[in-house]
XYZ file of C-alpha atoms in Angstrom:
662
model
C -111.609 -47.889 85.158
C -108.327 -46.479 86.853
C -105.659 -44.995 84.440
C -102.641 -47.051 84.086
C -100.507 -43.784 84.865
C -102.613 -43.377 88.127
C -101.977 -46.866 89.150
C -98.398 -46.505 88.803
C -98.455 -43.438 90.536
C -100.243 -44.974 93.477
C -97.831 -48.041 93.823
C -94.926 -46.305 95.709
C -97.454 -44.875 98.228
C -98.944 -48.214 98.929
C -95.893 -49.917 99.332
C -94.850 -47.171 101.683
C -97.800 -47.744 103.873
C -97.287 -51.509 103.777
C -93.831 -51.037 104.849
C -94.763 -48.805 107.696
C -97.173 -51.433 108.868
C -94.553 -53.976 108.842
C -92.272 -51.997 110.864
C -95.030 -51.095 113.356
C -95.773 -55.030 113.659
C -92.167 -55.890 114.165
C -91.573 -53.070 116.565
C -94.666 -54.230 118.867
C -93.222 -57.700 118.648
C -89.729 -57.459 119.285
C -89.865 -54.403 121.611
C -91.865 -56.187 124.395
C -90.122 -57.235 127.691
C -91.497 -60.821 128.337
C -91.115 -62.592 131.814
C -91.081 -66.345 131.801
C -92.653 -67.593 135.003
C -93.844 -71.070 136.298
C -97.603 -71.791 136.865
C -97.148 -71.778 140.684
C -95.725 -68.173 140.579
C -98.945 -67.315 138.411
C -100.945 -68.822 141.118
C -99.203 -66.773 143.697
C -99.947 -63.779 141.855
C -103.625 -64.575 141.610
C -103.901 -65.057 145.060
C -102.394 -61.772 145.977
C -104.508 -60.163 143.336
C -101.511 -58.520 141.358
C -102.795 -59.814 138.036
C -104.170 -57.118 135.624
C -105.234 -59.174 132.601
C -104.665 -62.591 131.358
C -105.039 -64.194 127.944
C -105.263 -67.887 127.191
C -104.512 -69.463 123.970
C -104.734 -73.277 123.290
C -101.885 -74.918 121.180
C -103.574 -78.303 120.162
C -100.469 -79.725 118.611
C -98.364 -79.018 121.370
C -100.982 -80.012 123.944
C -100.215 -76.852 126.026
C -102.043 -73.566 127.169
C -99.927 -70.450 126.386
C -101.002 -67.711 129.020
C -99.848 -64.247 128.512
C -100.633 -61.343 130.865
C -99.709 -58.261 132.831
C -99.165 -57.704 136.523
C -100.166 -54.294 138.324
C -96.472 -53.473 138.720
C -95.586 -53.866 135.135
C -95.220 -50.812 132.582
C -96.662 -50.861 129.167
C -93.723 -53.007 127.504
C -93.636 -55.867 130.144
C -95.564 -58.999 129.982
C -95.452 -62.339 131.562
C -95.751 -65.861 129.763
C -96.651 -69.156 131.009
C -96.880 -72.457 129.228
C -98.981 -75.358 131.068
C -100.397 -78.474 129.932
C -103.745 -78.606 128.165
C -106.100 -79.519 130.925
C -109.549 -78.078 131.753
C -108.683 -77.655 135.530
C -106.206 -74.897 134.645
C -108.998 -72.699 132.857
C -111.414 -73.525 135.878
C -108.961 -72.356 138.391
C -107.958 -69.147 136.542
C -111.908 -68.405 136.236
C -112.310 -68.949 139.842
C -109.576 -66.273 140.695
C -111.267 -64.170 138.217
C -114.557 -64.278 139.932
C -112.806 -63.196 143.189
C -110.614 -60.261 141.731
C -112.429 -59.448 138.514
C -109.240 -58.856 136.546
C -109.458 -58.834 132.657
C -109.746 -62.246 131.286
C -109.814 -63.416 127.619
C -109.373 -66.477 125.607
C -108.196 -66.800 122.005
C -108.872 -69.739 119.436
C -105.996 -71.918 118.347
C -104.215 -69.785 115.508
C -102.894 -73.121 113.952
C -106.549 -74.125 113.182
C -106.571 -71.199 110.500
C -104.002 -71.688 107.811
C -104.969 -68.195 106.274
C -104.271 -66.611 109.740
C -101.145 -68.513 109.987
C -99.949 -67.167 106.677
C -100.902 -63.539 107.266
C -99.189 -63.414 110.669
C -95.952 -65.428 109.747
C -95.422 -64.894 106.025
C -97.119 -61.679 104.901
C -94.510 -59.235 106.692
C -91.774 -61.092 104.953
C -93.494 -61.385 101.651
C -94.011 -57.481 101.722
C -90.293 -56.667 102.617
C -89.125 -58.928 99.886
C -91.409 -57.659 97.298
C -90.689 -54.046 98.135
C -86.954 -54.712 97.799
C -87.734 -56.239 94.392
C -89.766 -53.491 93.127
C -87.112 -50.890 94.116
C -84.393 -52.982 92.410
C -86.287 -53.391 89.268
C -87.278 -49.646 89.106
C -83.414 -48.712 89.432
C -82.420 -51.098 86.793
C -84.792 -49.470 84.329
C -86.182 -50.960 81.103
C -82.964 -53.250 80.646
C -84.063 -55.886 83.244
C -87.826 -56.043 82.527
C -88.509 -59.927 82.424
C -87.358 -61.081 79.008
C -88.091 -58.030 77.147
C -84.681 -56.224 77.201
C -83.269 -58.228 74.187
C -86.089 -57.571 71.832
C -86.058 -54.839 69.008
C -87.043 -51.421 69.509
C -87.952 -50.859 65.809
C -91.383 -49.426 65.333
C -93.702 -50.217 62.563
C -94.833 -46.933 60.870
C -98.704 -46.951 60.443
C -100.595 -46.183 57.190
C -101.979 -42.981 58.888
C -98.225 -41.297 58.424
C -97.869 -42.489 54.991
C -95.542 -40.347 53.052
C -95.090 -40.289 49.053
C -92.802 -38.618 46.748
C -95.339 -35.771 46.140
C -94.688 -34.905 49.849
C -90.869 -34.706 49.269
C -90.109 -31.441 47.468
C -86.910 -31.129 45.252
C -84.372 -34.156 45.478
C -85.002 -34.953 42.002
C -81.755 -37.119 41.440
C -82.165 -38.585 44.724
C -85.680 -39.918 44.245
C -84.390 -41.564 40.910
C -81.710 -43.395 42.836
C -84.082 -45.005 45.341
C -87.090 -45.460 42.758
C -85.266 -48.668 41.739
C -86.140 -49.948 45.381
C -89.578 -49.319 45.089
C -89.721 -51.266 41.515
C -87.969 -54.143 43.211
C -90.328 -54.236 46.158
C -93.270 -54.207 43.921
C -92.073 -56.491 41.133
C -89.138 -58.568 42.395
C -89.510 -61.103 39.641
C -88.482 -58.351 36.921
C -85.020 -58.103 38.476
C -84.720 -61.726 39.284
C -85.303 -62.838 35.502
C -82.056 -60.814 34.360
C -80.028 -61.998 37.496
C -79.884 -58.425 38.906
C -79.286 -58.057 42.599
C -80.970 -55.051 44.122
C -78.761 -53.166 46.783
C -79.200 -54.551 50.365
C -78.493 -51.487 51.885
C -78.618 -47.666 50.901
C -76.906 -44.878 52.917
C -78.421 -41.536 52.704
C -75.554 -39.041 53.568
C -76.136 -35.073 53.850
C -76.131 -32.267 56.324
C -79.009 -32.106 58.947
C -82.539 -31.196 57.745
C -82.093 -31.986 54.154
C -84.645 -34.673 54.089
C -83.190 -37.900 54.342
C -85.739 -39.429 56.903
C -88.571 -38.022 54.747
C -87.107 -39.511 51.657
C -86.822 -42.999 53.376
C -90.477 -42.808 54.492
C -91.524 -41.788 50.932
C -89.817 -45.012 49.632
C -91.928 -47.014 52.085
C -95.123 -45.122 51.244
C -94.694 -45.524 47.434
C -93.994 -49.159 47.561
C -96.767 -49.709 50.294
C -94.841 -52.177 52.122
C -94.184 -52.328 55.963
C -91.687 -49.640 57.192
C -89.657 -50.250 60.366
C -87.967 -47.194 62.005
C -85.299 -47.233 64.684
C -82.642 -44.993 65.676
C -78.849 -46.142 66.087
C -78.915 -45.072 69.769
C -81.925 -47.628 70.510
C -79.379 -50.580 69.919
C -76.697 -49.502 72.380
C -77.428 -50.401 76.013
C -75.543 -50.652 79.391
C -75.149 -54.329 79.087
C -73.089 -55.868 76.684
C -74.892 -58.203 74.082
C -78.209 -56.493 74.387
C -77.673 -54.445 71.157
C -76.649 -57.499 69.105
C -79.751 -59.272 70.393
C -81.984 -56.391 69.424
C -80.292 -56.539 65.937
C -81.048 -60.219 65.542
C -84.714 -59.648 66.631
C -85.184 -56.603 64.326
C -84.174 -58.799 61.410
C -86.121 -61.737 62.509
C -89.196 -59.580 62.557
C -88.455 -58.133 58.983
C -88.164 -61.632 57.551
C -91.488 -62.507 58.830
C -92.982 -59.275 57.035
C -90.887 -59.327 53.944
C -90.862 -57.491 51.551
C -90.137 -54.477 53.940
C -87.853 -51.691 54.607
C -85.674 -51.080 57.813
C -84.643 -47.591 58.478
C -81.871 -46.791 60.673
C -81.524 -43.046 61.465
C -78.306 -41.708 62.838
C -76.417 -44.765 62.183
C -73.125 -43.449 63.052
C -74.301 -44.032 66.800
C -73.720 -47.781 66.319
C -71.689 -47.903 63.193
C -68.510 -45.925 64.121
C -65.182 -47.374 63.082
C -64.086 -50.124 65.580
C -60.788 -49.830 67.378
C -60.307 -46.094 67.423
C -60.069 -43.284 69.944
C -57.799 -42.650 72.751
C -59.731 -44.204 75.275
C -60.234 -47.874 73.596
C -63.268 -49.493 72.078
C -66.754 -49.674 73.145
C -67.463 -53.498 73.587
C -71.360 -53.096 73.545
C -71.305 -50.904 70.277
C -68.674 -53.070 68.723
C -70.617 -56.340 69.218
C -73.931 -54.586 67.921
C -72.029 -53.489 64.932
C -70.572 -56.968 64.354
C -74.111 -58.374 64.534
C -75.426 -55.810 62.029
C -72.676 -56.607 59.538
C -73.448 -60.261 59.875
C -77.250 -59.869 59.485
C -76.878 -57.516 56.347
C -74.511 -59.844 54.513
C -76.267 -62.952 55.997
C -79.723 -62.853 54.789
C -80.235 -64.527 51.387
C -80.336 -62.563 48.047
C -83.616 -61.138 46.798
C -85.377 -61.711 50.344
C -87.252 -58.418 49.998
C -85.460 -56.711 52.761
C -83.808 -53.428 52.063
C -81.959 -51.503 54.764
C -81.927 -47.749 54.485
C -79.653 -45.768 56.668
C -79.100 -42.035 57.325
C -76.170 -40.120 58.547
C -74.425 -36.653 58.314
C -71.263 -38.122 59.523
C -70.327 -40.828 56.842
C -66.463 -40.068 57.589
C -66.693 -41.943 61.006
C -68.505 -45.235 59.776
C -66.616 -48.449 59.809
C -65.236 -49.343 56.379
C -66.919 -52.833 56.552
C -70.194 -51.174 56.822
C -69.826 -49.517 53.563
C -68.325 -52.375 51.334
C -70.484 -54.057 48.533
C -73.101 -56.426 49.891
C -73.926 -54.191 52.792
C -74.478 -50.441 52.039
C -73.939 -50.940 48.409
C -75.070 -47.585 47.516
C -74.631 -44.098 48.821
C -76.941 -41.297 48.057
C -75.805 -37.751 48.781
C -78.806 -35.623 49.848
C -77.360 -32.018 49.583
C -78.721 -28.606 50.522
C -81.364 -27.458 47.889
C -80.555 -25.137 45.106
C -82.863 -22.133 44.413
C -85.393 -24.147 42.376
C -85.700 -26.827 44.896
C -86.062 -24.402 47.734
C -88.897 -22.900 45.754
C -90.670 -26.299 45.607
C -89.960 -26.849 49.302
C -91.608 -23.488 50.187
C -94.637 -24.313 48.145
C -94.995 -27.654 50.073
C -94.776 -25.859 53.514
C -96.983 -23.232 52.294
C -99.995 -25.236 51.512
C -101.680 -24.414 54.936
C -100.375 -20.924 55.208
C -102.430 -17.584 54.275
C -99.884 -15.514 52.354
C -100.384 -11.985 51.467
C -100.616 -10.772 47.904
C -97.009 -9.233 47.893
C -95.358 -12.503 48.948
C -93.289 -14.147 46.218
C -91.869 -17.685 47.072
C -89.664 -17.373 44.245
C -88.086 -14.344 45.634
C -87.864 -15.979 49.110
C -85.974 -19.024 47.494
C -83.528 -16.476 46.045
C -82.844 -14.863 49.242
C -82.227 -18.036 51.285
C -79.136 -19.704 49.868
C -77.642 -22.460 52.334
C -81.015 -23.033 53.777
C -81.989 -26.736 54.371
C -85.555 -27.928 53.962
C -86.019 -28.087 57.798
C -84.791 -24.306 57.879
C -87.282 -23.245 55.351
C -90.119 -24.905 57.017
C -88.951 -23.208 60.167
C -88.941 -19.813 58.311
C -92.439 -20.088 57.234
C -93.511 -21.177 60.671
C -91.794 -18.334 62.360
C -93.354 -15.840 59.957
C -96.861 -17.431 60.673
C -96.159 -16.951 64.433
C -95.170 -13.326 63.917
C -98.337 -12.614 61.916
C -100.591 -14.100 64.631
C -98.708 -12.077 67.295
C -99.236 -8.868 65.091
C -102.905 -9.876 64.737
C -102.804 -9.998 60.976
C -105.114 -11.786 58.467
C -102.310 -13.085 56.431
C -98.480 -13.383 56.286
C -96.767 -10.420 54.679
C -93.377 -9.908 53.450
C -92.651 -8.066 56.658
C -93.099 -11.144 58.733
C -91.041 -13.185 56.256
C -88.087 -10.708 56.406
C -88.294 -10.622 60.315
C -88.437 -14.545 60.260
C -85.474 -14.903 58.010
C -83.447 -12.620 60.308
C -84.702 -14.664 63.179
C -83.508 -17.977 61.414
C -80.143 -16.514 60.717
C -79.153 -14.607 63.727
C -81.956 -15.173 66.363
C -84.563 -12.708 67.540
C -83.840 -9.047 67.704
C -82.627 -7.804 71.071
C -84.684 -4.797 71.345
C -83.948 -4.282 75.176
C -80.187 -3.995 74.497
C -79.525 -0.353 74.194
C -76.403 1.251 72.468
C -75.115 4.526 73.563
C -74.921 7.089 70.668
C -71.277 6.372 69.848
C -71.581 2.711 69.789
C -74.483 3.145 67.649
C -72.619 5.232 65.116
C -69.643 2.854 65.228
C -71.885 -0.117 64.418
C -73.584 1.912 61.497
C -70.334 2.909 59.909
C -68.892 -0.686 60.131
C -72.003 -2.032 58.528
C -71.787 0.718 55.973
C -68.205 -0.365 55.065
C -69.276 -3.821 54.433
C -71.995 -2.786 52.457
C -70.185 -0.288 50.125
C -67.519 -2.821 49.471
C -70.192 -5.492 48.365
C -71.515 -2.837 45.881
C -68.295 -1.546 44.363
C -66.707 -4.949 43.991
C -67.410 -6.873 40.853
C -67.160 -10.154 42.089
C -68.626 -9.551 45.513
C -72.155 -10.803 46.811
C -75.250 -8.594 46.293
C -76.329 -6.453 49.475
C -79.716 -7.427 50.414
C -80.242 -6.036 53.820
C -78.404 -3.917 56.499
C -79.420 -3.595 60.147
C -77.805 -2.286 63.312
C -80.343 -4.045 65.418
C -78.490 -6.582 67.684
C -79.247 -10.219 66.949
C -77.665 -13.030 68.596
C -73.934 -12.266 69.240
C -73.797 -9.654 66.481
C -74.394 -6.071 67.065
C -75.674 -5.826 63.373
C -75.135 -7.316 60.254
C -75.081 -7.036 56.425
C -76.968 -9.700 54.474
C -75.313 -10.561 51.269
C -76.236 -12.984 48.664
C -74.381 -14.454 45.756
C -75.503 -13.213 42.356
C -75.893 -16.921 41.296
C -75.391 -20.017 43.085
C -72.033 -21.715 42.003
C -69.991 -24.943 43.216
C -66.586 -23.301 42.523
C -64.960 -20.366 43.643
C -62.230 -18.331 41.797
C -59.033 -16.810 43.335
C -60.503 -13.426 42.512
C -63.754 -14.149 44.399
C -61.984 -15.416 47.367
C -59.898 -12.473 47.435
C -62.784 -9.996 47.230
C -64.749 -11.966 49.894
C -62.012 -11.425 52.339
C -61.790 -7.552 51.273
C -65.493 -7.322 51.995
C -65.116 -9.063 55.379
C -62.225 -6.645 56.359
C -64.530 -3.670 55.238
C -66.237 -2.911 58.692
C -62.927 -2.472 60.464
C -61.420 -0.437 57.719
C -64.719 1.943 57.960
C -64.109 2.261 61.724
C -60.578 3.192 61.282
C -61.165 5.631 58.625
C -64.110 7.340 60.374
C -62.970 7.290 64.076
C -59.185 6.838 63.834
C -59.780 3.928 66.166
C -60.799 0.362 66.025
C -62.997 -1.890 68.297
C -63.538 -5.584 68.942
C -66.663 -5.588 66.586
C -64.482 -7.318 63.568
C -63.837 -10.296 65.669
C -65.828 -12.630 63.736
C -64.920 -11.025 60.282
C -61.209 -11.644 61.156
C -61.938 -15.368 62.005
C -63.774 -15.782 58.497
C -61.176 -13.930 56.458
C -58.122 -15.789 58.025
C -59.821 -19.091 57.611
C -60.252 -18.361 53.731
C -56.727 -16.958 53.575
C -55.139 -20.042 55.130
C -57.204 -22.509 52.962
C -56.005 -20.488 49.876
C -52.362 -21.118 50.887
C -52.474 -24.606 52.345
C -55.269 -26.387 50.582
C -56.169 -24.468 47.305
C -52.756 -24.040 46.100
C -53.609 -20.227 45.403
C -50.388 -18.484 46.674
C -46.664 -18.121 45.699
C -45.926 -21.335 47.459
C -47.342 -23.024 44.375
C -50.094 -25.560 43.745
C -49.221 -27.700 46.694
C -51.627 -29.126 49.231
C -49.764 -28.605 52.638
C -52.643 -29.427 55.093
C -55.527 -31.749 55.078
C -57.905 -33.287 57.366
C -57.155 -36.855 58.570
C -59.619 -39.698 58.470
C -59.641 -40.122 62.138
C -61.963 -37.776 63.597
C -62.066 -38.996 67.032
C -59.031 -37.103 68.309
C -60.619 -33.803 67.309
C -60.689 -32.386 63.748
C -58.043 -29.631 64.200
C -55.827 -31.650 66.391
C -55.597 -34.424 63.859
C -55.021 -32.310 60.906
C -52.034 -33.465 58.721
C -49.230 -31.075 58.305
C -46.865 -32.089 55.525
C -44.108 -29.320 55.845
C -41.131 -28.276 57.770
C -40.782 -25.446 60.196
C -39.359 -23.153 57.410
C -42.458 -23.730 55.417
C -44.648 -23.181 58.183
C -43.060 -19.666 58.453
C -43.618 -19.207 54.724
C -47.191 -20.052 55.080
C -47.780 -17.577 57.848
C -46.026 -14.970 55.674
C -48.465 -15.741 52.689
C -51.623 -15.595 54.927
C -50.649 -12.160 56.127
C -49.617 -11.061 52.897
C -53.135 -11.860 51.471
C -54.848 -10.188 54.393
C -52.672 -7.074 54.179
C -53.296 -6.695 50.429
C -57.192 -7.042 50.976
C -56.854 -4.694 53.602
C -55.120 -2.042 51.534
C -57.556 -2.461 48.841
C -60.469 -2.111 51.106
C -59.009 0.994 52.545
C -58.409 2.472 48.930
C -62.079 1.736 47.863
C -63.673 3.148 51.141
C -61.501 6.256 50.964
C -62.592 7.117 47.515
C -66.454 6.412 48.396
C -66.655 8.179 51.759
C -69.770 10.001 50.664
C -71.620 6.786 50.118
C -70.492 5.343 53.294
C -71.767 8.405 55.194
C -75.002 8.227 53.364
C -75.664 4.570 54.184
C -74.463 5.078 57.987
C -76.700 8.188 58.260
C -79.696 5.952 56.807
C -79.061 3.204 59.317
C -78.641 5.729 62.316
C -82.103 7.069 61.318
C -84.020 3.914 60.118
C -81.877 1.173 61.752
C -82.825 -1.328 58.898
C -82.606 -0.725 55.217
C -83.479 -3.224 52.231
C -81.855 -3.800 48.907
C -84.393 -1.505 47.124
C -83.742 1.295 49.505
C -79.928 0.802 49.172
C -80.145 0.843 45.288
C -82.078 4.107 45.392
C -79.722 5.534 48.053
C -76.809 4.697 45.710
C -78.361 6.093 42.639
C -79.923 9.410 44.225
C -78.027 9.827 47.480
C -81.139 9.956 49.684
C -83.697 7.584 50.951
C -86.856 7.102 48.793
C -89.915 9.256 49.951
C -92.352 6.315 49.578
C -90.875 4.684 52.524
C -92.270 7.435 54.800
C -95.644 7.034 53.112
C -95.496 3.323 53.680
C -94.802 3.952 57.286
C -97.937 6.237 57.493
C -100.136 3.530 55.720
C -99.236 0.735 57.831
C -99.774 2.455 61.267
C -97.740 -0.536 62.870
C -96.251 1.746 65.382
C -95.038 -1.025 67.841
C -92.695 -2.377 65.017
C -91.033 0.999 64.189
C -87.757 2.204 65.479
C -87.482 5.358 67.520
C -86.082 7.248 64.619
C -88.962 6.137 62.427
C -91.522 7.210 65.121
C -89.809 10.614 65.405
C -90.093 11.055 61.477
C -93.629 10.035 61.488
C -94.402 12.324 64.526
C -92.705 15.288 62.756
C -94.945 14.618 59.644
C -97.980 14.750 61.782
C -97.021 17.876 63.563
C -96.825 16.510 66.928
C -95.336 19.057 69.399
C -92.486 18.196 71.519
C -91.926 14.919 69.894
C -88.139 15.217 70.307
C -88.415 14.864 74.119
C -90.918 11.982 74.185
C -89.925 8.434 74.995
C -90.756 5.518 72.506
C -93.746 4.459 74.424
C -95.065 7.938 74.662
C -94.704 8.474 70.801
C -96.599 5.183 70.203
C -99.353 6.317 72.409
C -99.675 9.897 70.826
C -99.431 8.315 67.212
C -102.217 6.010 68.194
C -104.549 8.840 69.385
C -103.794 10.673 66.133
C -104.566 7.469 63.965
C -107.873 7.271 65.875
C -108.948 10.849 65.238
C-alpha cells in the first residue's frame, strides 16, 4: 500500500504530465492549417494523382462524410477538409482512384457512436485544466479552505498514554492545593452542589516561562481522570474573520458532549489581549474570537462539569473582561521554585540519570537560585550529554559545573584567544568583583570565578545569595552596586587605564540606582514613587513609563543616581586598595588555572596560595583534554617533561598521554 505522503508527493508530477498532454493536444489541434475545398476539387486532385493520403469519417447524425487528407505539395501542418453527403458512391469512387495511384487510404468509425470516446475527446482536456486550477488554488489557500473543516476546533484530546499526576510535578505545594478543589469537584460534584457552592469556571495560571504551568494543568486532568483538551491561543486566530469564533463554539460543543472535562488554553494572551489598544487599531479576528470566548465561558450553565484552565506569563496584557468573576475566577501564581522545590525538581529529573558518588542534588539546588523547572531539567540533560561526550560511566560534579555555566552563559569559547594583556585585564577585573564579594558583609557568596569566555562575557564571577529572601534592604542594594563596580575599579588601580569590559556592570548598577531613587524611595528625594510602569504595554514598556515629576525634579533624580554610583565607586576603590594582595593572589590564580571554585577561593583567602591537592586531583583524573594550557604545563613540570614551555596545547596533551600509558 502506497504511503499517503508518497501519494501527495506524486500528485504535482501527475498533474504536470496531464497538463503537458493537454497542451500538446491543443497545440496539434489549433496549430493546423486546414484548406476547405469542394468535392469536385478533390476529384480533380485524385485524377492528377496529387493526393498523398485520405481519411474518411462518417457522421450518421449529420448524414455526411468528413474527408481529411494531404496533398503532395502540402507541408506537415497543412491538410484539406471536404464534407459530402453520406452515400456509398463517394467511397467507391475514392477506392477506384486509390487502386490506380495507391495513395494512403483509411476509414474511421463514427465517434458519435461511442459516448466514452466523445467524453474523452471533448470533455477530458477541459476537466484536466479546471481540476488543475482548483488544485493549485486550494493549495495556496492552505488549511483554511479545506471543505467545511476550517471552522472546527483544533483542540487535541490528550491520551491516557501521556497521563500526568501530581507525583510527576515536583514542588508547587501551594499551587497544587489551589487546584485540588477542581479535582474533587470533577470527581464528586454533588458534594459541592449540596451546599450551593460554585466551583470556579476558569483558573488562570500565571508565572514566568518554564515554571510548570502546563504540567500542572495536565496533572489536574490526570488526577481527576477526565478528558483533557489542549489548545494553544494561536490555534484560534486565522486569516479570515470569524474562523476563530467558530472554533471556540465548536470546542465548547465538544466539551459539553464529554463533560465532565478540562479545557486547557496555553498562551492565552495570543487571543485574550485587551481590546481597542495599540497604535495600529484593533485586530478584528482576534477580538471576535475573544468575544466568543467570553460569551461561552459565561454562557454555559453552572456546574456543567467544564473547567477552563489557561496559562500565560503576560497577565498584564489580558482583557479585564476575561479576568472578572464568572470567567477566570481564580488566579494561581506559579513562581520560580525555592531551594527546597529545586531539590525536589532535580530528584524527578534525575530518576533516569546515573549520578556519580560525589553528586549532591541539595548542593546543586543551593547553587541554582533563579532557575526554573525547565532550566533545571536542561541542566541535568546538558550534564548527561557532556558525560557521554567524555566517555564517562556516570555524571560527575565536573559535568554539572560545566552544564551550569552553559545554562547561565552559554558554551565556553575555547577557540577565542586572548592576548596576554587582555587575559591579565580580565583576570584583575574578575578578581575585583570577587574581593568585594568576600569583604562586603551583605554581598553574595562567591561560588566560582572564570576568565574563560562564554557568550558575550569575557569571564564572570558566579555569586549566590547567602539565603533566598523576598525583600532587599538599602544596604544590600548599595553593596550590590559596589560589587558590580569592582571590576572597573580593579582595572583602574592595576593598569591606570579602563576598558569596555564593565559595560554590562554599569548597566545593572545604573538600573538598581535609578530604581532606588524613583521607585523605592531610598534617596534624599524622600519616600516618593516618581516613575511607574503604565498598564498599556502595547506602546513599549520603556516608552509608556509614567513620569510624575517636573524638569527640575528630573535633574535632581539624575544627581541622586550619580551620587549613589559615585559613593559606591569610592567605597569599592577604598576596599580594593586595602586588599591589593588578595586581588593579586586571585588574579594570579586565574591566570594560571583560568577557573577557580569557592573551596579554592576560601583556601586562597586563608593561606594566600592555592591548595596542593588540586594538582594531585589533576594527576588522578588524567582528563587532559579538559585542562587549560597553564594546568597542562604545571602537570608537565611535575612529570619532568623537558621543553614543556615551548610545546603547544595539543603537543602537551600527546606527551602527557604517552606518560600516562607508560
